[in-house]
Short mmCIF file of C-alpha atoms in Angstrom, two decimals:
data_model
loop_
_atom_site.label_atom_id
_atom_site.label_comp_id
_atom_site.label_asym_id
_atom_site.label_seq_id
_atom_site.Cartn_x
_atom_site.Cartn_y
_atom_site.Cartn_z
CA MET A 800 -12.23 0.36 28.07
CA LEU A 801 -8.84 -0.58 26.67
CA SER A 802 -5.94 1.83 26.94
CA LEU A 803 -2.64 1.19 25.23
CA CYS A 804 0.43 3.40 25.18
CA CYS A 805 3.60 3.02 23.27
CA SER A 806 6.57 5.41 23.10
CA LEU A 807 9.40 5.75 20.65
CA SER A 808 10.86 8.81 22.43
CA LYS A 809 14.50 9.82 22.68
CA ALA A 810 13.70 12.93 24.69
CA ASP A 811 16.53 12.30 27.16
CA GLU A 812 19.01 12.55 24.31
CA VAL A 813 17.84 15.98 23.15
CA CYS A 814 20.61 18.20 24.49
CA PRO A 815 19.84 17.78 28.21
CA THR A 816 20.12 20.57 30.70
CA GLY A 817 23.68 21.19 31.83
CA THR A 818 25.31 20.29 28.53
CA VAL A 819 28.63 22.13 28.16
CA GLY A 820 29.49 23.16 24.63
CA LEU A 821 27.69 22.36 21.42
CA CYS A 822 25.30 19.43 21.00
CA ASP A 823 25.34 17.37 17.85
CA PRO A 824 22.60 18.54 15.50
CA ASP A 825 19.92 15.90 15.28
CA VAL A 826 16.20 15.24 15.13
CA PHE A 827 14.44 13.14 17.76
CA THR A 828 10.85 11.95 17.48
CA THR A 829 8.61 10.91 20.34
CA ILE A 830 5.33 9.15 19.54
CA VAL A 831 2.75 8.51 22.22
CA GLU A 832 -0.35 6.56 21.15
CA THR A 833 -3.39 6.15 23.36
CA VAL A 834 -6.28 3.88 22.40
CA GLU A 835 -9.60 4.05 24.21
CA GLU A 836 -12.26 1.50 23.31
CA THR A 837 -15.84 1.49 24.60
CA SER A 838 -18.65 -0.94 23.82
CA HIS A 839 -22.42 -0.61 24.12
CA ASN A 840 -25.02 -3.31 23.49
CA ASP A 841 -28.53 -2.16 22.61
CA GLY A 842 -30.04 -5.62 22.45
CA GLN A 843 -29.85 -5.90 18.67
CA GLY A 844 -26.14 -5.47 18.31
CA THR A 845 -22.95 -4.06 19.79
CA LEU A 846 -21.58 -0.60 19.03
CA THR A 847 -17.83 -0.42 19.54
CA THR A 848 -16.22 3.01 19.56
CA THR A 849 -12.43 3.22 19.29
CA VAL A 850 -10.71 6.57 19.85
CA THR A 851 -7.03 6.61 18.92
CA THR A 852 -4.97 9.62 19.96
CA VAL A 853 -1.48 9.90 18.50
CA THR A 854 0.79 12.63 19.87
CA THR A 855 3.96 13.13 17.87
CA THR A 856 6.70 15.31 19.33
CA VAL A 857 9.62 16.26 17.10
CA ASP A 858 12.64 17.73 18.90
CA THR A 859 15.24 19.28 16.61
CA VAL A 860 18.70 20.31 17.81
CA THR A 861 20.52 22.96 15.78
CA ASN A 862 23.64 25.08 16.32
CA GLU A 863 22.83 28.76 15.77
CA ASP A 864 25.50 31.40 15.09
CA SER A 865 25.17 34.98 16.33
CA GLY A 866 27.58 36.20 13.73
CA ASP A 867 30.41 38.60 14.55
CA ILE A 868 29.01 40.70 17.37
CA LEU A 869 31.91 43.21 17.02
CA SER A 870 31.30 43.97 13.34
CA SER A 871 29.91 47.21 12.00
CA ASP A 872 26.71 45.37 11.04
CA SER A 873 26.14 44.18 14.58
CA THR A 874 23.59 45.77 16.88
CA TYR A 875 25.32 44.57 20.05
CA VAL A 876 28.16 47.17 20.18
CA SER A 877 28.51 50.81 19.32
CA SER A 878 30.84 52.16 16.63
CA THR A 879 33.55 52.91 19.22
CA LYS A 880 33.56 49.31 20.43
CA GLN A 881 33.86 47.54 17.11
CA GLY A 882 36.59 45.04 16.32
CA ASP A 883 38.27 47.11 13.56
CA MET A 884 40.10 48.95 16.39
CA ASP A 885 39.52 52.42 14.96
CA SER A 886 38.68 53.48 18.50
CA ASP A 887 40.07 52.74 21.94
CA TRP A 888 37.74 50.46 23.92
CA GLY A 889 39.09 51.75 27.18
CA GLY A 890 40.91 49.77 29.88
CA GLN A 891 43.93 49.81 32.18
CA GLY A 892 47.44 51.27 31.62
CA PRO A 893 48.82 53.33 28.72
CA ALA A 894 47.80 52.55 25.14
CA SER A 895 48.08 54.01 21.65
CA MET A 896 45.89 53.89 18.50
CA SER A 897 48.62 53.67 15.84
CA THR A 898 48.63 53.95 12.07
CA GLY A 899 51.00 53.48 9.15
CA SER A 900 54.21 51.50 9.50
CA THR A 901 53.75 51.10 13.22
CA CYS A 902 50.95 48.62 12.53
CA GLY A 903 53.45 46.49 10.60
CA ASP A 904 51.81 43.65 8.65
CA LEU A 905 48.36 44.59 9.98
CA GLY A 906 48.03 47.26 7.29
CA THR A 907 48.28 51.04 7.17
CA ASP A 908 44.88 51.68 8.76
CA LYS A 909 44.49 52.07 12.50
CA CYS A 910 45.51 49.42 15.00
CA ALA A 911 45.67 49.17 18.80
CA GLN A 912 49.11 49.17 20.49
CA ILE A 913 49.98 47.94 23.99
CA THR A 914 52.50 50.38 25.44
CA GLY A 915 52.39 49.65 29.18
CA SER A 916 55.39 47.92 30.77
CA GLY A 917 53.88 47.36 34.19
CA ASN A 918 53.37 44.00 35.81
CA SER A 919 50.00 43.95 37.57
CA THR A 920 46.76 42.02 37.61
CA SER A 921 44.00 43.06 35.22
CA THR A 922 40.34 43.68 35.96
CA MET A 923 39.60 40.12 34.79
CA SER A 924 42.27 38.70 37.12
CA VAL A 925 44.99 38.16 34.54
CA SER A 926 48.51 38.69 35.93
CA GLY A 927 51.55 40.18 34.15
CA MET A 928 49.56 43.00 32.62
CA GLY A 929 50.81 46.45 31.53
CA THR A 930 47.88 47.55 29.29
CA THR A 931 44.31 46.28 28.68
CA PHE A 932 41.51 46.96 26.19
CA ILE A 933 38.20 45.88 27.72
CA GLN A 934 34.44 46.06 26.98
CA THR A 935 31.19 44.39 28.14
CA ILE A 936 28.66 43.18 25.56
CA ASP A 937 24.95 42.49 26.25
CA ILE A 938 23.74 39.44 24.27
CA GLN A 939 20.57 38.54 26.14
CA ASN A 940 18.52 39.06 22.96
CA LEU A 941 19.99 35.82 21.64
CA ASN A 942 17.87 33.91 24.20
CA ILE A 943 20.55 31.34 24.85
CA GLU A 944 19.32 28.55 27.18
CA LYS A 945 21.00 25.30 26.15
CA GLY A 946 24.70 26.10 26.25
CA GLY A 947 27.19 26.57 23.43
CA LYS A 948 30.59 28.02 22.61
CA THR A 949 32.13 31.49 22.26
CA THR A 950 34.77 31.79 19.55
CA TYR A 951 37.20 34.60 18.68
CA SER A 952 39.81 35.58 16.13
CA ILE A 953 42.45 38.33 16.32
CA LYS A 954 45.37 39.49 14.18
CA VAL A 955 48.61 40.33 16.08
CA ASP A 956 52.00 41.68 15.03
CA LYS A 957 54.57 41.36 17.87
CA GLN A 958 57.75 42.99 16.64
CA ASP A 959 59.72 42.56 19.90
CA TYR A 960 60.04 38.97 21.07
CA SER A 961 60.28 40.15 24.72
CA ASP A 962 56.71 41.48 24.69
CA SER A 963 53.54 39.49 25.46
CA ILE A 964 49.83 39.59 24.57
CA TYR A 965 46.72 37.58 25.65
CA MET A 966 42.96 37.23 24.96
CA HIS A 967 40.47 36.86 27.81
CA ILE A 968 36.66 36.34 27.64
CA THR A 969 34.26 35.96 30.56
CA GLY A 970 30.66 34.84 30.02
CA LYS A 971 27.82 35.43 32.48
CA ASP A 972 24.20 34.45 32.82
CA GLY A 973 22.92 37.40 34.78
CA SER A 974 25.37 37.71 37.61
CA THR A 975 26.50 34.08 37.43
CA VAL A 976 29.82 33.43 35.74
CA LYS A 977 29.34 30.62 33.20
CA PHE A 978 32.93 30.58 31.95
CA ALA A 979 36.16 32.60 32.12
CA GLY A 980 38.97 31.78 29.71
CA THR A 981 42.38 33.24 28.94
CA ASP A 982 44.56 32.36 25.97
CA VAL A 983 48.17 33.66 25.87
CA LEU A 984 48.56 34.52 22.22
CA SER A 985 52.32 35.18 22.33
CA ALA A 986 54.31 34.88 25.53
CA ALA A 987 57.44 36.85 26.37
CA GLY A 988 60.51 35.41 24.70
CA VAL A 989 58.60 34.08 21.67
CA ASP A 990 59.48 35.68 18.36
CA SER A 991 56.03 35.26 16.79
CA GLY A 992 55.90 38.28 14.50
CA TYR A 993 52.65 38.58 12.56
CA ALA A 994 49.97 35.91 13.14
CA GLN A 995 46.22 35.43 13.33
CA TYR A 996 44.97 33.60 16.41
CA THR A 997 41.66 31.77 16.92
CA GLY A 998 40.12 30.03 19.91
CA GLY A 999 36.99 29.52 21.92
CA PHE A 1000 35.41 28.70 25.28
CA ASP A 1001 32.50 26.34 26.00
CA PHE A 1002 29.63 27.15 28.34
CA SER A 1003 26.43 25.52 29.58
CA ASP A 1004 22.80 26.62 29.87
CA GLY A 1005 22.09 30.36 29.53
CA LEU A 1006 24.34 33.28 28.58
CA THR A 1007 23.46 36.99 28.69
CA THR A 1008 26.76 38.92 28.90
CA LEU A 1009 30.27 38.76 27.49
CA ILE A 1010 33.33 40.62 28.86
CA VAL A 1011 36.18 40.83 26.33
CA GLU A 1012 39.69 41.84 27.47
CA VAL A 1013 42.84 42.07 25.33
CA GLY A 1014 46.04 42.89 27.30
CA GLY A 1015 49.85 42.49 27.49
CA ARG A 1016 53.25 44.14 28.19
CA ASP A 1017 55.71 46.25 26.27
CA ILE A 1018 59.07 45.40 27.86
CA ASN A 1019 61.59 47.47 25.88
CA LEU A 1020 59.27 50.42 25.40
CA ALA A 1021 59.93 50.47 21.68
CA ILE A 1022 56.97 49.29 19.58
CA GLY A 1023 54.69 47.21 21.73
CA PRO A 1024 52.38 44.44 20.50
CA VAL A 1025 49.79 45.71 18.01
CA PHE A 1026 46.48 44.01 17.11
CA ASP A 1027 43.49 44.53 14.81
CA ASP A 1028 40.38 42.85 13.30
CA VAL A 1029 38.98 41.29 16.47
CA THR A 1030 35.90 39.11 16.00
CA ILE A 1031 33.61 37.43 18.56
CA ASN A 1032 30.98 34.82 17.61
CA VAL A 1033 28.61 32.98 19.90
CA LEU A 1034 27.49 29.53 18.78
CA TYR A 1035 24.62 28.18 20.84
CA ASN A 1036 22.26 25.21 20.92
CA VAL A 1037 18.63 25.64 20.01
CA VAL A 1038 16.09 22.92 20.68
CA SER A 1039 12.86 23.43 18.78
CA ARG A 1040 9.83 21.32 19.49
CA ILE A 1041 6.84 20.61 17.26
CA VAL A 1042 3.90 18.75 18.78
CA MET A 1043 1.31 17.22 16.47
CA GLN A 1044 -1.79 15.42 17.69
CA SER A 1045 -4.24 13.40 15.67
CA ILE A 1046 -7.47 11.88 16.98
CA THR A 1047 -9.20 9.12 15.04
CA THR A 1048 -12.62 7.82 16.03
CA VAL A 1049 -13.89 4.56 14.55
CA GLU A 1050 -17.38 3.26 15.25
CA GLN A 1051 -18.24 -0.34 14.44
CA TYR A 1052 -21.72 -1.77 14.84
CA VAL A 1053 -21.97 -5.55 14.90
CA TYR A 1054 -25.51 -6.80 14.39
CA THR A 1055 -26.25 -9.86 16.49
CA ASN A 1056 -27.90 -12.55 14.39
CA GLY A 1057 -28.22 -15.67 16.47
CA ASP A 1058 -29.99 -17.56 13.66
CA ALA A 1059 -27.09 -17.24 11.21
CA THR A 1060 -25.93 -20.60 9.86
CA GLN A 1061 -22.33 -21.57 9.30
CA GLU A 1062 -22.92 -21.40 5.56
CA GLU A 1063 -24.07 -17.78 5.85
CA LEU A 1064 -21.06 -16.93 7.96
CA ASP A 1065 -18.77 -18.57 5.37
CA ILE A 1066 -20.38 -16.51 2.61
CA VAL A 1067 -19.78 -13.28 4.54
CA GLU A 1068 -16.19 -14.30 5.21
CA ASP A 1069 -15.64 -15.11 1.54
CA ILE A 1070 -17.02 -11.73 0.54
CA PHE A 1071 -14.58 -9.85 2.76
CA ASP A 1072 -11.65 -12.12 1.88
CA ASN A 1073 -12.09 -11.68 -1.85
CA ASN A 1074 -13.27 -8.09 -2.13
CA MET A 1075 -11.55 -4.85 -1.34
CA PRO A 1076 -13.12 -1.57 -0.12
CA VAL A 1077 -12.97 1.22 -2.71
CA GLU A 1078 -13.64 4.79 -1.72
CA GLN A 1079 -16.39 6.46 -3.75
CA PRO A 1080 -16.58 10.15 -4.76
CA ASP A 1081 -19.19 10.79 -2.05
CA GLY A 1082 -16.77 9.59 0.64
CA GLY A 1083 -18.41 6.20 1.15
CA PHE A 1084 -16.90 2.79 0.50
CA ASP A 1085 -18.05 -0.01 -1.78
CA LEU A 1086 -16.76 -3.57 -1.96
CA GLU A 1087 -15.32 -4.50 -5.33
CA PRO A 1088 -13.91 -7.90 -6.37
CA ILE A 1089 -10.18 -8.37 -6.32
CA ASP A 1090 -9.16 -8.74 -9.96
CA ASP A 1091 -6.52 -11.42 -10.51
CA GLY A 1092 -5.79 -10.18 -14.02
CA GLY A 1093 -7.52 -13.04 -15.86
CA THR A 1094 -8.10 -12.51 -19.58
CA ASP A 1095 -10.20 -15.58 -20.46
CA GLU A 1096 -13.35 -14.72 -22.38
CA THR A 1097 -16.61 -16.44 -21.45
CA SER A 1098 -19.53 -16.82 -23.86
CA TYR A 1099 -23.02 -18.27 -23.61
CA GLU A 1100 -22.08 -21.17 -25.90
CA SER A 1101 -18.93 -22.09 -23.93
CA VAL A 1102 -20.82 -22.23 -20.63
CA GLU A 1103 -23.66 -24.23 -22.18
CA LEU A 1104 -21.13 -26.70 -23.58
CA GLU A 1105 -19.46 -26.99 -20.17
CA LEU A 1106 -22.83 -27.74 -18.57
CA ASP A 1107 -23.53 -30.47 -21.14
CA LEU A 1108 -20.11 -32.02 -20.51
CA GLU A 1109 -20.80 -32.12 -16.78
CA ILE A 1110 -24.16 -33.81 -17.35
CA ASP A 1111 -22.70 -36.33 -19.84
CA PHE A 1112 -19.87 -37.08 -17.44
CA GLU A 1113 -22.36 -38.05 -14.76
CA MET A 1114 -24.38 -40.21 -17.15
CA ASP A 1115 -21.32 -42.15 -18.21
CA PHE A 1116 -20.99 -43.50 -14.71
CA GLU A 1117 -24.59 -44.70 -14.44
CA MET A 1118 -24.63 -48.50 -14.83
CA PRO A 1119 -27.35 -49.72 -17.18
CA ASP A 1120 -29.90 -52.24 -16.00
CA MET A 1121 -29.31 -55.58 -17.74
CA GLU A 1122 -31.59 -58.57 -17.82
CA MET A 1123 -29.97 -61.91 -18.55
CA ASP A 1124 -32.21 -64.93 -18.92
CA PHE A 1125 -30.49 -68.21 -19.70
CA ASP A 1126 -30.12 -71.69 -18.29
CA MET A 1127 -26.91 -73.60 -18.08
CA PRO A 1128 -27.13 -76.88 -20.03
CA ASP A 1129 -27.21 -80.15 -18.12
CA MET A 1130 -24.59 -82.64 -19.27
CA GLU A 1131 -24.58 -86.36 -18.47
CA MET A 1132 -21.44 -88.43 -18.90
CA GLU A 1133 -21.64 -92.13 -18.00
CA VAL A 1134 -18.19 -93.21 -19.17
CA PRO A 1135 -15.11 -91.75 -17.53
CA VAL A 1136 -13.36 -89.42 -19.86
CA THR A 1137 -9.75 -88.53 -19.60
CA VAL A 1138 -9.76 -85.38 -21.69
CA VAL A 1139 -12.73 -83.94 -23.47
CA ASP A 1140 -12.57 -80.86 -25.63
CA VAL A 1141 -15.94 -79.20 -25.89
CA GLU A 1142 -16.79 -76.06 -27.73
CA MET A 1143 -20.11 -74.44 -26.99
CA GLU A 1144 -21.41 -71.31 -28.59
CA ILE A 1145 -24.19 -69.34 -27.01
CA GLU A 1146 -25.55 -66.50 -29.00
CA VAL A 1147 -26.44 -63.38 -27.11
CA GLU A 1148 -28.59 -60.87 -28.82
CA ALA A 1149 -28.16 -57.38 -27.62
CA PRO A 1150 -28.15 -53.93 -29.16
CA VAL A 1151 -24.44 -53.62 -28.62
CA GLU A 1152 -22.40 -56.83 -28.94
CA LYS A 1153 -22.28 -60.62 -28.85
CA ILE A 1154 -21.22 -62.50 -25.77
CA GLU A 1155 -19.65 -65.94 -26.04
CA VAL A 1156 -19.95 -68.14 -22.97
CA ALA A 1157 -17.87 -71.33 -22.58
CA SER A 1158 -19.12 -73.88 -20.06
CA THR A 1159 -16.84 -76.51 -18.53
CA GLU A 1160 -17.00 -79.17 -15.85
CA PRO A 1161 -14.69 -78.49 -12.88
CA GLU A 1162 -11.44 -80.49 -12.54
CA SER A 1163 -12.56 -83.63 -14.45
CA VAL A 1164 -13.12 -81.84 -17.74
CA GLU A 1165 -10.71 -79.56 -19.56
CA VAL A 1166 -12.43 -77.37 -22.08
CA THR A 1167 -10.54 -75.65 -24.86
CA PRO A 1168 -12.01 -73.76 -27.80
CA LYS A 1169 -11.77 -75.52 -31.17
CA PRO A 1170 -12.59 -74.21 -34.60
CA GLU A 1171 -14.98 -77.14 -35.17
CA SER A 1172 -18.24 -77.61 -33.33
CA GLU A 1173 -18.00 -81.43 -32.87
CA PRO A 1174 -16.17 -82.78 -29.80
CA GLN A 1175 -13.01 -84.78 -30.30
CA THR A 1176 -11.13 -87.02 -27.88
CA ASP A 1177 -7.85 -88.85 -27.96
CA ALA A 1178 -9.25 -91.87 -26.04
CA GLU A 1179 -10.24 -95.20 -27.59
CA PRO A 1180 -13.54 -95.17 -29.54
CA GLU A 1181 -15.20 -97.89 -27.48
CA SER A 1182 -14.65 -96.07 -24.16
CA VAL A 1183 -16.19 -92.75 -25.16
CA GLU A 1184 -19.84 -91.86 -25.50
CA GLU A 1185 -21.08 -88.87 -27.38
CA VAL A 1186 -21.91 -85.83 -25.35
CA LYS A 1187 -25.30 -84.56 -26.15
CA GLU A 1188 -25.39 -80.87 -26.80
CA GLU A 1189 -28.35 -78.98 -25.47
CA PRO A 1190 -30.15 -76.49 -27.69
CA LYS A 1191 -28.64 -73.07 -27.86
CA LYS A 1192 -30.07 -70.54 -25.47
CA GLU A 1193 -30.39 -66.90 -26.36
CA ILE A 1194 -29.24 -64.30 -23.87
CA LYS A 1195 -30.73 -60.91 -24.32
CA VAL A 1196 -29.17 -57.79 -22.82
CA VAL A 1197 -31.69 -55.04 -22.45
CA LYS A 1198 -30.42 -51.53 -21.79
CA LYS A 1199 -33.05 -49.31 -20.36
CA LYS A 1200 -32.97 -45.81 -21.66
CA LYS A 1201 -34.21 -43.26 -19.18
CA VAL A 1202 -36.45 -40.58 -20.54
CA LYS A 1203 -35.99 -37.44 -18.43
CA THR A 1204 -38.65 -34.87 -17.86
CA GLU A 1205 -38.05 -31.14 -18.21
CA GLU A 1206 -37.83 -30.84 -14.41
CA GLN A 1207 -35.15 -33.57 -14.27
CA LYS A 1208 -33.19 -31.92 -17.07
CA LYS A 1209 -33.35 -28.61 -15.23
CA ALA A 1210 -32.23 -30.32 -12.02
CA ASP A 1211 -29.28 -31.87 -13.86
CA LYS A 1212 -28.32 -28.46 -15.21
CA GLN A 1213 -28.52 -26.94 -11.75
CA LYS A 1214 -26.34 -29.70 -10.34
CA ALA A 1215 -23.79 -29.25 -13.13
CA GLY A 1216 -23.87 -25.48 -12.67
CA SER A 1217 -23.17 -25.90 -8.95
CA LYS A 1218 -20.14 -28.01 -9.79
CA ILE A 1219 -18.85 -25.35 -12.18
CA VAL A 1220 -19.21 -22.64 -9.54
CA LYS A 1221 -17.58 -24.89 -6.93
CA LYS A 1222 -14.55 -25.42 -9.21
CA MET A 1223 -13.99 -21.66 -9.18
CA GLY A 1224 -12.95 -21.87 -5.52
CA ASP A 1225 -13.64 -19.47 -2.71
CA LYS A 1226 -11.47 -16.69 -4.16
CA GLY A 1227 -11.98 -17.45 -7.83
CA ARG A 1228 -15.73 -16.93 -7.72
CA TYR A 1229 -15.19 -13.17 -7.21
CA ASP A 1230 -13.07 -12.83 -10.33
CA SER A 1231 -14.72 -10.70 -13.01
CA THR A 1232 -14.55 -13.54 -15.57
CA ASN A 1233 -16.01 -16.08 -13.18
CA GLN A 1234 -18.79 -13.71 -12.19
CA LEU A 1235 -19.72 -13.38 -15.85
CA LYS A 1236 -19.64 -17.16 -16.16
CA THR A 1237 -21.95 -17.46 -13.13
CA LEU A 1238 -24.47 -15.12 -14.74
CA ILE A 1239 -24.38 -17.12 -17.96
CA VAL A 1240 -24.85 -20.36 -16.00
CA MET A 1241 -27.97 -18.86 -14.45
CA ASN A 1242 -29.26 -17.91 -17.91
CA VAL A 1243 -28.58 -21.37 -19.29
CA ILE A 1244 -30.32 -23.06 -16.35
CA GLY A 1245 -33.26 -20.69 -16.75
CA SER A 1246 -33.42 -21.49 -20.49
CA SER A 1247 -33.58 -17.79 -21.23
CA LYS A 1248 -31.73 -18.29 -24.48
CA SER A 1249 -34.90 -19.40 -26.21
CA PHE A 1250 -36.37 -15.97 -25.56
CA PHE A 1251 -33.88 -14.48 -27.98
CA GLU A 1252 -34.08 -17.37 -30.47
CA ASN A 1253 -37.82 -16.87 -31.04
CA GLN A 1254 -37.54 -13.22 -31.92
CA GLN A 1255 -38.75 -12.25 -35.33
CA GLN A 1256 -37.63 -9.34 -37.39
CA LEU A 1257 -40.26 -6.70 -37.90
CA ARG A 1258 -41.30 -6.21 -41.49
CA ASP A 1259 -42.08 -2.91 -43.11
CA THR A 1260 -45.71 -2.34 -44.11
CA PRO A 1261 -46.01 -2.87 -47.87
CA GLY A 1262 -46.59 0.38 -49.71
CA PHE A 1263 -45.72 2.50 -46.70
CA PHE A 1264 -42.89 4.25 -48.51
CA SER A 1265 -43.56 6.20 -51.70
CA ASP A 1266 -41.34 6.76 -54.71
CA ILE A 1267 -42.73 10.27 -55.21
CA VAL A 1268 -39.95 12.90 -55.08
CA VAL A 1269 -40.62 16.36 -53.70
CA PRO A 1270 -39.83 18.81 -56.52
CA ASP A 1271 -36.91 21.08 -55.80
CA GLY A 1272 -38.15 23.92 -57.98
CA LYS A 1273 -40.52 26.71 -57.00
CA LEU A 1274 -43.13 25.64 -54.50
CA SER A 1275 -46.61 27.05 -54.85
CA ASP A 1276 -47.90 28.66 -51.67
CA ASN A 1277 -50.98 30.38 -50.37
CA ASN A 1278 -49.62 33.88 -50.37
CA MET A 1279 -52.76 35.43 -48.89
CA ALA A 1280 -52.79 33.06 -45.95
CA ALA A 1281 -49.11 33.65 -45.35
CA TYR A 1282 -49.63 37.41 -45.38
CA LEU A 1283 -52.47 37.25 -42.89
CA MET A 1284 -50.47 35.01 -40.61
CA VAL A 1285 -47.32 37.13 -40.68
CA VAL A 1286 -49.05 40.50 -40.40
CA GLY A 1287 -51.45 39.27 -37.75
CA SER A 1288 -48.67 37.82 -35.67
CA SER A 1289 -46.68 41.03 -35.94
CA GLN A 1290 -49.62 43.11 -34.79
CA LYS A 1291 -50.25 40.89 -31.80
CA MET A 1292 -46.57 41.03 -30.87
CA ASN A 1293 -46.60 44.80 -31.06
CA SER A 1294 -49.68 44.90 -28.85
CA LEU A 1295 -47.90 42.81 -26.23
CA ILE A 1296 -44.91 45.12 -26.32
CA GLU A 1297 -47.08 48.24 -25.92
CA LEU A 1298 -48.80 46.79 -22.86
CA GLN A 1299 -45.74 47.45 -20.73
CA TYR A 1300 -45.94 51.16 -21.36
CA GLU A 1301 -49.64 51.58 -20.49
#
């Protein structure tokens, strides 16, 4: 059994526990692959079963938004606790729900006014407080588990620069405080006038409750700080996980053939190297040749001509048997000769050509061809004797012509056909054009062409067809016979129909 495991996981980077604030949105993929391989030998072959299990885990990090939990469309607060400040939330110290010009640039609708001038510590431990507006919001339905951020916005019009106003939010997970933040929107001595303030506080892990407190001081007891349109949003991390598992089982049976030759193994290897599996409609697979895109056309005549060329090429290199029967002439020379020019012609009769042979004595005789047949010398006449010329010998060259039997011719064709197939190469032989050529080679070797050459066209039997034309006028008929047939058939049909009602 073989077990392999590989992992491409980034699970540790998927917004780990304890993260404060928002995680970057991302997608992380973890792939775990397990391969189990078993083998069983039944004596005739080996069955190998491979089970591959791939488990893919996709972790996606997103930032979800609760929306404004203080809006009229929210289900987290009642109508008296909404952020439009039409109602007093409740809290510490004196307060007023003002309208009209008192709200200043906030608009003529209702607004909340801080009227307390005291200097104490609020419920949420904020010092320098004269008035507070406070409420607790249950947000456990959001199912926050991976941390996030609470954001706010508030519109304020501070008409007296001596006044002050702040925003405080505390977040809890059950009874555990996850964060507590205070932003001083406009401190005493700052002439801020009308402004819209935004901010936020990060938290980690879970969050089930928010406590919102808006407070401040009215120093001169004229028009204290007024505020309106308070919004609270909770942005939180959500990690979603999708786990997909695929199991693939592959069974391979290898038949053990100890008698297989290397040639058989090469053939099997060639088949798989030069064919590709093609899925059939029934779900099975067939091997089909890999088409190299060849467009050459192959015909019976072209293959037959190629076979003949291969056979002729082999015959050109067969050396003919030649018989040469001649004797070299004996020459006697008693007187020393300085230079003797001798021309000898020997006729050779052969079916192809004449062969001229010049015979010379080594070193002491220099032989050069002359146009005349009589020898000439430059020496003195008394010191030279005539050289007797022997009778001309005929040299015959006999070329034996082999007469091949039908079996030899067939063997030559088979040998030439093997060469043609070999030239195709290991990959080329599976090409569609070369496969057609191979079939034609087999037909040429088998001499099956003569079967089609000896076919005769069938002849029509003389006089089989007649020139008589069927008249297209009125045809005479046996009216009585027709009547009996029609009426009789109708009666029998009626009888069959009536049988079903009996």
